[in-house]
mmCIF file of N, CA, C and O in Angstrom:
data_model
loop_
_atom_site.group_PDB
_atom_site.id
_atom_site.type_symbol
_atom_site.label_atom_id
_atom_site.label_comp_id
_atom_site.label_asym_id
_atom_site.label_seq_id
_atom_site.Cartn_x
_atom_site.Cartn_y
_atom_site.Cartn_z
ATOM 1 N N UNK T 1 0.851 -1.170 0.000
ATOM 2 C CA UNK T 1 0.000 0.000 0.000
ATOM 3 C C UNK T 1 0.897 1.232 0.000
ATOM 4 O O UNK T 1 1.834 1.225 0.798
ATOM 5 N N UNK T 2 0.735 2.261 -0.771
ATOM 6 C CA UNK T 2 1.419 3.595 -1.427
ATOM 7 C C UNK T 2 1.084 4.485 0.015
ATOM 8 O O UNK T 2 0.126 4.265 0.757
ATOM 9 N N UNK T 3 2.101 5.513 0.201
ATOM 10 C CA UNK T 3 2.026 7.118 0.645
ATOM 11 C C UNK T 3 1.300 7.544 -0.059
ATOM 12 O O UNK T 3 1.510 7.587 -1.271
ATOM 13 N N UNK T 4 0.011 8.071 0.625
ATOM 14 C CA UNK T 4 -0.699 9.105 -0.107
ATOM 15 C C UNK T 4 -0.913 10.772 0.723
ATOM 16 O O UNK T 4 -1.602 11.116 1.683
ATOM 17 N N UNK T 5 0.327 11.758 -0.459
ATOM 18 C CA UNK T 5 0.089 12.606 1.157
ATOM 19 C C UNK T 5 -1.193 13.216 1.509
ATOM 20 O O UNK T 5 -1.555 13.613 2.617
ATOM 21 N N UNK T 6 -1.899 13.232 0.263
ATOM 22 C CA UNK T 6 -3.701 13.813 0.755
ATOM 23 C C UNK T 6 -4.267 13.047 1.721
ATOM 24 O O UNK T 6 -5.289 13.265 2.371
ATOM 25 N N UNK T 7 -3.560 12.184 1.758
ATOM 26 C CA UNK T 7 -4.293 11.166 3.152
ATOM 27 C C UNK T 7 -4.142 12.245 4.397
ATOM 28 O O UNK T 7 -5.204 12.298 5.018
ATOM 29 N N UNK T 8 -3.119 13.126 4.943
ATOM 30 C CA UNK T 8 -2.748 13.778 5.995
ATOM 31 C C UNK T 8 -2.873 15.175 5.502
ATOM 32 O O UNK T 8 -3.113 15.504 4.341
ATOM 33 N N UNK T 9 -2.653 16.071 6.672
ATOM 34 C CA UNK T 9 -3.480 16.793 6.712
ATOM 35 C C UNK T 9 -2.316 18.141 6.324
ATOM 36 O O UNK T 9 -1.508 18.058 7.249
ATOM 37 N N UNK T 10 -1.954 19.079 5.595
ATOM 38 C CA UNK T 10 -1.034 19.870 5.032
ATOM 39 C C UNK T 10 -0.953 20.472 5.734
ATOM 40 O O UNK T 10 -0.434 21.401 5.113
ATOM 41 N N UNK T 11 -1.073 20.932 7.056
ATOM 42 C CA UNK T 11 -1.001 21.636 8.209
ATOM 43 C C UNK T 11 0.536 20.753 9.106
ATOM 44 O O UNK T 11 0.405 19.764 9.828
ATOM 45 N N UNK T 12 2.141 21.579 8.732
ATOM 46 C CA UNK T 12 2.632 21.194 9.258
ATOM 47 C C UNK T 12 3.096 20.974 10.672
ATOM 48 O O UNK T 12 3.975 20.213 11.077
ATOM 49 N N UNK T 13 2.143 21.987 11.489
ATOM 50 C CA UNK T 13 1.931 21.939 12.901
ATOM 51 C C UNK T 13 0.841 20.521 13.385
ATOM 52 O O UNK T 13 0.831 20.008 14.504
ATOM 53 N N UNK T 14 0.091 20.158 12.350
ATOM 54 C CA UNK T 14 -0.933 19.206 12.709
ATOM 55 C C UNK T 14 -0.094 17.631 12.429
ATOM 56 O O UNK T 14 0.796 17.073 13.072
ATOM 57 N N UNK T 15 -0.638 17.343 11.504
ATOM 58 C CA UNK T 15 0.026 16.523 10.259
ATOM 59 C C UNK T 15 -0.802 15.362 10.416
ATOM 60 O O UNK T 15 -0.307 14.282 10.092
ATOM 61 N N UNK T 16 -2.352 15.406 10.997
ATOM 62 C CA UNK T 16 -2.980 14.134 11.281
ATOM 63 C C UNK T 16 -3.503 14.208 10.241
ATOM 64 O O UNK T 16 -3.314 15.032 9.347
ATOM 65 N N UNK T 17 -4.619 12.832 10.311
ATOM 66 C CA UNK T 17 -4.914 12.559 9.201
ATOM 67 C C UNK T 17 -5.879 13.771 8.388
ATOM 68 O O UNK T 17 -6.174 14.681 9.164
ATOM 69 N N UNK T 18 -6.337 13.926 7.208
ATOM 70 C CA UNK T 18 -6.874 15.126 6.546
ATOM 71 C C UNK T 18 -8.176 15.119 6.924
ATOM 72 O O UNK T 18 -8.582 16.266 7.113
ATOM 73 N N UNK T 19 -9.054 14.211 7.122
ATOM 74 C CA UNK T 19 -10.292 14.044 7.080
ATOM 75 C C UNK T 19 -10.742 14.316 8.829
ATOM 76 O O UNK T 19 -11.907 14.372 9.225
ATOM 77 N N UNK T 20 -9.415 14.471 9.772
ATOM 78 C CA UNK T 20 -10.216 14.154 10.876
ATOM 79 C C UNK T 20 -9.701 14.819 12.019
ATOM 80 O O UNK T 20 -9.921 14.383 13.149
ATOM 81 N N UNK T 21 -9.038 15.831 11.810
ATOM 82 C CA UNK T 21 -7.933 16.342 12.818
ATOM 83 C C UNK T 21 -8.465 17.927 13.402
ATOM 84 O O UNK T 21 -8.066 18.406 14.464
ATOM 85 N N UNK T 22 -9.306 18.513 12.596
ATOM 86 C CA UNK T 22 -10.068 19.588 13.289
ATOM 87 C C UNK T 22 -9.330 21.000 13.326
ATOM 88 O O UNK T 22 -9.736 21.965 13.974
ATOM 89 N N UNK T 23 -8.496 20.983 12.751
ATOM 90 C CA UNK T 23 -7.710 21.929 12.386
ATOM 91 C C UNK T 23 -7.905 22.906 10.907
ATOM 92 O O UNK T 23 -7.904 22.276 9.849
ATOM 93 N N UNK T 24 -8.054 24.286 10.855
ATOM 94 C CA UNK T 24 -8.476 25.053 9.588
ATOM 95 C C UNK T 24 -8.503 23.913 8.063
ATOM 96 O O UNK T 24 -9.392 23.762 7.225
ATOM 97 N N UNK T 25 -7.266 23.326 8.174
ATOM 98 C CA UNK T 25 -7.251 22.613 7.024
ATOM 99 C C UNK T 25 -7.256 21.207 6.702
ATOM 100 O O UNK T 25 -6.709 20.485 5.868
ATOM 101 N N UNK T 26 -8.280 21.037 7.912
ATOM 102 C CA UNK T 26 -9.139 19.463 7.600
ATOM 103 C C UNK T 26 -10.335 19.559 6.919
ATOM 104 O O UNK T 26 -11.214 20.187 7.511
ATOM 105 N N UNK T 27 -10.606 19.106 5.831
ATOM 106 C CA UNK T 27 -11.197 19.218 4.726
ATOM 107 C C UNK T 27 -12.787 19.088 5.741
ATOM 108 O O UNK T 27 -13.824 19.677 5.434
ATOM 109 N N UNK T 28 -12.672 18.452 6.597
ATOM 110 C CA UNK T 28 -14.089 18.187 7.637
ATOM 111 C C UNK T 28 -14.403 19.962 7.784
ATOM 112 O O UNK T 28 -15.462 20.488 7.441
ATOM 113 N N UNK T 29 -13.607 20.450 8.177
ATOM 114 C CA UNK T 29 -13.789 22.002 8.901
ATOM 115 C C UNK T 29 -14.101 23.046 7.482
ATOM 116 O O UNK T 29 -14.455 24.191 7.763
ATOM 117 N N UNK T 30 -14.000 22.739 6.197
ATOM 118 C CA UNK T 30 -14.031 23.198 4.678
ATOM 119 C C UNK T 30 -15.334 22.723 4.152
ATOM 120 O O UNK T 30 -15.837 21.641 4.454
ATOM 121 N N UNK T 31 -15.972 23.808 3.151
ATOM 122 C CA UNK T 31 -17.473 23.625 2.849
ATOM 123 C C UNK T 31 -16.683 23.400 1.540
ATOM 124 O O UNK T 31 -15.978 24.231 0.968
ATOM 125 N N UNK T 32 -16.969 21.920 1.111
ATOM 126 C CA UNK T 32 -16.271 21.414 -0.921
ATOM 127 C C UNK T 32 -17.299 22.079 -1.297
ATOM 128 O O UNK T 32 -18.434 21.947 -0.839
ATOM 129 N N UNK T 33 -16.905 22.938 -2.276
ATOM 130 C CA UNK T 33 -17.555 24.125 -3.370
ATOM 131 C C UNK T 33 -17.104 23.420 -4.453
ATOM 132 O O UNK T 33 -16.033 22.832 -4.601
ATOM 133 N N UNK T 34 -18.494 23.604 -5.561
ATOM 134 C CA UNK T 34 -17.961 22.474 -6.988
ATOM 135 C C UNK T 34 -18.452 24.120 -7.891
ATOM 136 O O UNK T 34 -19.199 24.941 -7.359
ATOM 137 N N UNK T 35 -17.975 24.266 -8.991
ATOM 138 C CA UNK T 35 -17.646 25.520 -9.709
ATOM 139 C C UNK T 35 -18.431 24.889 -11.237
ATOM 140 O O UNK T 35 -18.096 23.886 -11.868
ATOM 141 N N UNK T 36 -19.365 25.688 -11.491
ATOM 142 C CA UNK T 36 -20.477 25.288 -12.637
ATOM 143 C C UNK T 36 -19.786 25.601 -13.645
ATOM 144 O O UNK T 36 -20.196 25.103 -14.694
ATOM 145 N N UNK T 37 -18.605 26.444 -13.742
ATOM 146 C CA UNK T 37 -18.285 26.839 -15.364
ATOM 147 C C UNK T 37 -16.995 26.004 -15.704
ATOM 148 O O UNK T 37 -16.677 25.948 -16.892
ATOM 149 N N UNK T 38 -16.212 25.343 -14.762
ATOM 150 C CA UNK T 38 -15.227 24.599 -15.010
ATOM 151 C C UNK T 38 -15.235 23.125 -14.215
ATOM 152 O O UNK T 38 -14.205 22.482 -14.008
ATOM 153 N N UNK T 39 -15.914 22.911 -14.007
ATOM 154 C CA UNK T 39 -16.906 21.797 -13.534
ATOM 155 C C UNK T 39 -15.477 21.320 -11.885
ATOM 156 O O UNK T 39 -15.513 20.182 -11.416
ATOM 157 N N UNK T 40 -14.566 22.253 -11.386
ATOM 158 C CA UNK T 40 -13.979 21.933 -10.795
ATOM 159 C C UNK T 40 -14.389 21.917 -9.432
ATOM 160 O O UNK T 40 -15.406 22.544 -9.135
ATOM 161 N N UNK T 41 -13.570 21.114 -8.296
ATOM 162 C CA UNK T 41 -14.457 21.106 -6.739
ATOM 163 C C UNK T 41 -12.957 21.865 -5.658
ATOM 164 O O UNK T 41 -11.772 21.545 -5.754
ATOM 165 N N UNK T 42 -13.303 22.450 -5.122
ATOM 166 C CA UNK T 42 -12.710 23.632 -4.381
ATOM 167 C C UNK T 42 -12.999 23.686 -2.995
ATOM 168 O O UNK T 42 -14.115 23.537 -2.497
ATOM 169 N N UNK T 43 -11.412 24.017 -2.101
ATOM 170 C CA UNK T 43 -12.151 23.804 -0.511
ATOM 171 C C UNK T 43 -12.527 25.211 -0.323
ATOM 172 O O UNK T 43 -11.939 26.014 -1.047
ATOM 173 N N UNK T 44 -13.571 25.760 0.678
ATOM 174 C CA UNK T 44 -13.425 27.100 0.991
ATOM 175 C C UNK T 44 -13.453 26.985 2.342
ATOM 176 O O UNK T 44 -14.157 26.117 2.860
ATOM 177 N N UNK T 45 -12.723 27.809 3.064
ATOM 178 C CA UNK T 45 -12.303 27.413 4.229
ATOM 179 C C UNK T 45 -13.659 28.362 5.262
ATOM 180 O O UNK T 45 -14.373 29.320 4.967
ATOM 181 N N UNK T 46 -13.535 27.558 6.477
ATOM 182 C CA UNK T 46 -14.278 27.855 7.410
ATOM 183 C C UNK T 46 -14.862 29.899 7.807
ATOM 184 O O UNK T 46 -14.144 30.895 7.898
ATOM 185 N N UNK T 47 -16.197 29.779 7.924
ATOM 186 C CA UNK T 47 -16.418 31.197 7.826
ATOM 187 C C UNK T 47 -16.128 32.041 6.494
ATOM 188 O O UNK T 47 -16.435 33.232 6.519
ATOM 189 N N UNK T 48 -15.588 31.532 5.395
ATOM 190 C CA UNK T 48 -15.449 32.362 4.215
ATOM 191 C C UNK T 48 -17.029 31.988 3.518
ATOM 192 O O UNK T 48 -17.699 30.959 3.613
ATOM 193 N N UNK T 49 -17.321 33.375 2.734
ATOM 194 C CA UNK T 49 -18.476 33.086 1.837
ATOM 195 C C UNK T 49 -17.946 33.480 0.384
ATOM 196 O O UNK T 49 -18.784 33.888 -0.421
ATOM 197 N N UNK T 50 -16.670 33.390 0.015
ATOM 198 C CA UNK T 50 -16.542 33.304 -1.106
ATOM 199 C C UNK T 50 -16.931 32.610 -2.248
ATOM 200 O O UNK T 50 -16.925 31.384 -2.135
ATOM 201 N N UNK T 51 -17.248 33.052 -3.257
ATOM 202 C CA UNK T 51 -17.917 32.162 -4.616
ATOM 203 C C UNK T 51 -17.285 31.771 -5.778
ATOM 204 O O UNK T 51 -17.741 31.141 -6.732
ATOM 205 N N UNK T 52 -15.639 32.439 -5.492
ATOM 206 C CA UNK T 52 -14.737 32.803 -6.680
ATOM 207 C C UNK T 52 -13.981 31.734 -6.873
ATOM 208 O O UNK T 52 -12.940 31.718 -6.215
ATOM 209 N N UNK T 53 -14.250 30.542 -7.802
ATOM 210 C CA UNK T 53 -13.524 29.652 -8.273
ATOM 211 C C UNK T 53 -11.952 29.936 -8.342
ATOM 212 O O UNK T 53 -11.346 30.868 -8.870
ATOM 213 N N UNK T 54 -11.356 28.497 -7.426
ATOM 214 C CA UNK T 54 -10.059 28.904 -6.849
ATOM 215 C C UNK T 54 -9.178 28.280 -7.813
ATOM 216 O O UNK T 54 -7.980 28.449 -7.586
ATOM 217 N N UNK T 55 -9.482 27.599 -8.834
ATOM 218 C CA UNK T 55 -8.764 26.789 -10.087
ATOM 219 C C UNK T 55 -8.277 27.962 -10.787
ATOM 220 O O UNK T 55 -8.917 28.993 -10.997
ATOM 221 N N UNK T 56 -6.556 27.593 -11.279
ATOM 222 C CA UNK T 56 -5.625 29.149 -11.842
ATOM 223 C C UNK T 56 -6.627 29.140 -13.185
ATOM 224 O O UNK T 56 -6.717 30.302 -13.582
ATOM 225 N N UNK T 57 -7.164 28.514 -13.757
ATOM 226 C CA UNK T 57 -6.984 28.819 -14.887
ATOM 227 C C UNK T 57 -9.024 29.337 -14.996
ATOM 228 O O UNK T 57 -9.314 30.111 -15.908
ATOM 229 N N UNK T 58 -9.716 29.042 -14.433
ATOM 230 C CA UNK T 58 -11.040 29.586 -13.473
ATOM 231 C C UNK T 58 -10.913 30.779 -13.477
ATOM 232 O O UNK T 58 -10.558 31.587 -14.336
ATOM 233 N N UNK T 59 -11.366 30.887 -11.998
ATOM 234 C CA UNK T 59 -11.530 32.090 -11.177
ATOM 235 C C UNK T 59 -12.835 32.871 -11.383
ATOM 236 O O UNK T 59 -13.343 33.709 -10.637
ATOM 237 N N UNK T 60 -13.211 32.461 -12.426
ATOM 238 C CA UNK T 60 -14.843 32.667 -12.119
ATOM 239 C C UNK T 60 -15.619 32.417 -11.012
ATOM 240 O O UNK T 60 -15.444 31.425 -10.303
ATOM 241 N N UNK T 61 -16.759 33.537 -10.745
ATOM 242 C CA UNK T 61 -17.551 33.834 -9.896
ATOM 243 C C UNK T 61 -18.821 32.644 -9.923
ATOM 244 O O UNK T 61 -19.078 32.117 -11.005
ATOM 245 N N UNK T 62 -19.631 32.232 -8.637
ATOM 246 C CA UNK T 62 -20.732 31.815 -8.935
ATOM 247 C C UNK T 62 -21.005 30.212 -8.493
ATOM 248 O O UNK T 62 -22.099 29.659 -8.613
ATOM 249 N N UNK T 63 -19.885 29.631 -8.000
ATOM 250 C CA UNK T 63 -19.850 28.090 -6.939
ATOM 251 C C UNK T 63 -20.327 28.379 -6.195
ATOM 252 O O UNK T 63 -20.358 29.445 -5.580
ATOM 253 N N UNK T 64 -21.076 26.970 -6.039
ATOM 254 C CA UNK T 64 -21.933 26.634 -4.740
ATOM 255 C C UNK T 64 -21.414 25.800 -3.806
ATOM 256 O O UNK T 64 -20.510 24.982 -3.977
ATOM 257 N N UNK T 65 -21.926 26.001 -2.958
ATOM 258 C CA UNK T 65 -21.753 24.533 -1.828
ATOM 259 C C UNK T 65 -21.850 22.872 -2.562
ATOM 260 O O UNK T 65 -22.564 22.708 -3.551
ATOM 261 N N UNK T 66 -21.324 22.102 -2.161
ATOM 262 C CA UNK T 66 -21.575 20.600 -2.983
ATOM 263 C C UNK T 66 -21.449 20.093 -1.711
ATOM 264 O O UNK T 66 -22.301 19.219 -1.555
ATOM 265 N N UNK T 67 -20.735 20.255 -0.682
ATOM 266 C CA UNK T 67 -20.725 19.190 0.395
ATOM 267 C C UNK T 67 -20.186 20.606 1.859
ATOM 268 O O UNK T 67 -19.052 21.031 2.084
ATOM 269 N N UNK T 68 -21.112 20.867 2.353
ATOM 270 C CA UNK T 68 -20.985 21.723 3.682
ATOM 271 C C UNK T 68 -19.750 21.213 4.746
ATOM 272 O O UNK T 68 -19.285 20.078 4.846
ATOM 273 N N UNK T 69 -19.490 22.075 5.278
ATOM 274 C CA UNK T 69 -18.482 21.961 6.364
ATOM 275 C C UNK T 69 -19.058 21.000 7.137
ATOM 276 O O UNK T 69 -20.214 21.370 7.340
ATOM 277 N N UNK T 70 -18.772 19.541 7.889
ATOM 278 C CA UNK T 70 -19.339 18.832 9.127
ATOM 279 C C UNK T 70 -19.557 19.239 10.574
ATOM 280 O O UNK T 70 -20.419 18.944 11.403
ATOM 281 N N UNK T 71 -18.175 20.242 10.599
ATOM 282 C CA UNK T 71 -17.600 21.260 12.204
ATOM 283 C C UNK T 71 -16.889 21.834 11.552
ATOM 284 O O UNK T 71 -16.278 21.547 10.522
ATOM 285 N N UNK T 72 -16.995 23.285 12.576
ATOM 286 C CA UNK T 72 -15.972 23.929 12.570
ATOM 287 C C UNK T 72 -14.640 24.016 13.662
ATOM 288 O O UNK T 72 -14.691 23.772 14.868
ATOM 289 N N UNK T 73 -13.473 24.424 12.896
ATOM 290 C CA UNK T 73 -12.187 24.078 13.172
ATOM 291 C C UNK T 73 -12.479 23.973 14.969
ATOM 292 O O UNK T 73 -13.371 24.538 15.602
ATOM 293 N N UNK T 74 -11.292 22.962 15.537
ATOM 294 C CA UNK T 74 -11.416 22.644 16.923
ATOM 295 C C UNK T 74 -9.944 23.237 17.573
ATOM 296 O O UNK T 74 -9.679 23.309 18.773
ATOM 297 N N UNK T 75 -9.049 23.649 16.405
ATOM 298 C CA UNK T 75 -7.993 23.879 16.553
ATOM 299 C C UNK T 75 -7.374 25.007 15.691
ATOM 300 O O UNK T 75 -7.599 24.829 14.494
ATOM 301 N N UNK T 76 -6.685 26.074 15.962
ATOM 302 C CA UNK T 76 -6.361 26.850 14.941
ATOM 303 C C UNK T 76 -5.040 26.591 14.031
ATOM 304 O O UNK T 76 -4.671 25.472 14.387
ATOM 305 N N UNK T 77 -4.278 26.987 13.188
ATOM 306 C CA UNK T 77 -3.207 26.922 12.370
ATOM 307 C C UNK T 77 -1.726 26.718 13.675
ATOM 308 O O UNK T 77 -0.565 26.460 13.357
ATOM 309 N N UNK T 78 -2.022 26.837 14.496
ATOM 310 C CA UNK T 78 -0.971 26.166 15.536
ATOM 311 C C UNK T 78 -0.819 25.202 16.004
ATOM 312 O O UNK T 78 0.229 24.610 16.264
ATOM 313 N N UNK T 79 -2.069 24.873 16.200
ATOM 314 C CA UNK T 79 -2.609 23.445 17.132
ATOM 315 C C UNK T 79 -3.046 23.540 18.590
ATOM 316 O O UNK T 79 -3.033 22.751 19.535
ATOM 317 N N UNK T 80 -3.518 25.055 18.382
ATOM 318 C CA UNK T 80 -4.094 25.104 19.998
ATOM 319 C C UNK T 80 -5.092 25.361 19.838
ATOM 320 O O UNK T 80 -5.362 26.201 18.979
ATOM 321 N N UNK T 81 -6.260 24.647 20.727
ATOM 322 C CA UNK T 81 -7.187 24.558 20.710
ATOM 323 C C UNK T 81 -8.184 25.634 20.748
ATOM 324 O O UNK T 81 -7.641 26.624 21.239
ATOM 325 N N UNK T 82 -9.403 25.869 20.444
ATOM 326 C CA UNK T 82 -10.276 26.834 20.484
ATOM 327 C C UNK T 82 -11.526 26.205 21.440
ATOM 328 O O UNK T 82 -11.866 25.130 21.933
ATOM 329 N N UNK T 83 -12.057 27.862 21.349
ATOM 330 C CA UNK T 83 -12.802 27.503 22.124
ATOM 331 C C UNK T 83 -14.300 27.055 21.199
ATOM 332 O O UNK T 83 -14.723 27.778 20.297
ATOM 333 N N UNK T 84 -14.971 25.761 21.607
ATOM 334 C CA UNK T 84 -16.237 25.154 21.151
ATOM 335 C C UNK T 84 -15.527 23.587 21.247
ATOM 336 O O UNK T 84 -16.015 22.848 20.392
ATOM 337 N N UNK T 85 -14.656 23.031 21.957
ATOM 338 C CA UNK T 85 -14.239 21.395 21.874
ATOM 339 C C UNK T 85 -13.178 21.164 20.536
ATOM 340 O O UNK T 85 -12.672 21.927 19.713
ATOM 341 N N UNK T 86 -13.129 19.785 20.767
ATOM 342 C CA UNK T 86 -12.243 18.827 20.828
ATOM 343 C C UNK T 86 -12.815 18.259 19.374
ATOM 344 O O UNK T 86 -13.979 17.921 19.164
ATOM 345 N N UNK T 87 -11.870 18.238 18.550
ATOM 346 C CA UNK T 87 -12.834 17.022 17.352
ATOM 347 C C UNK T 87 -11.561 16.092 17.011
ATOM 348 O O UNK T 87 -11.441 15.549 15.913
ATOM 349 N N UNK T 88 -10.692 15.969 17.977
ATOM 350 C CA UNK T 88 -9.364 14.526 17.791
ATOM 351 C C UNK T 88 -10.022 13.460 18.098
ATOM 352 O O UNK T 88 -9.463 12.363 18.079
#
């Protein structure tokens, strides 16, 4: 079985797994935005209401939600905790 680094989480203060670590850039704490004019899927991070397709060659206006945030972050870009709990 292969390294997959999308398996973990690009947060080099974190580095747990991506799906489950509660930190800004666990895809759990990210609302997946899918983009109607380039049919691409995009994270937008917690509390942003941006619509602006994040693909370089995109950037068109006008994505929706495709899959909502589950929680929001439990931990900030350091790894210290916030306040609303625990999602390790």
């Amino acid at each position: 079985m292969g390294f997959d680094p999308s398996d973990y989480c690009p947060n080099p203060v974190c580095g747990g797994a991506a799906d489950a670590c509660g930190c800004p850039a666990d895809h759990n704490t990210q609302d997946l935005m899918g983009c109607p004019h380039c049919n691409g899927l995009w994270y937008r991070p917690h509390g942003s209401t941006t619509t602006t397709c994040l693909h370089p060659k995109c950037g068109r206006d006008g994505s929706g939600v495709f899959r909502p945030a589950k929680y929001p972050p439990a931990f900030d870009a350091d790894g210290k905790p916030l306040d609303g709990g625990e999602h390790r």
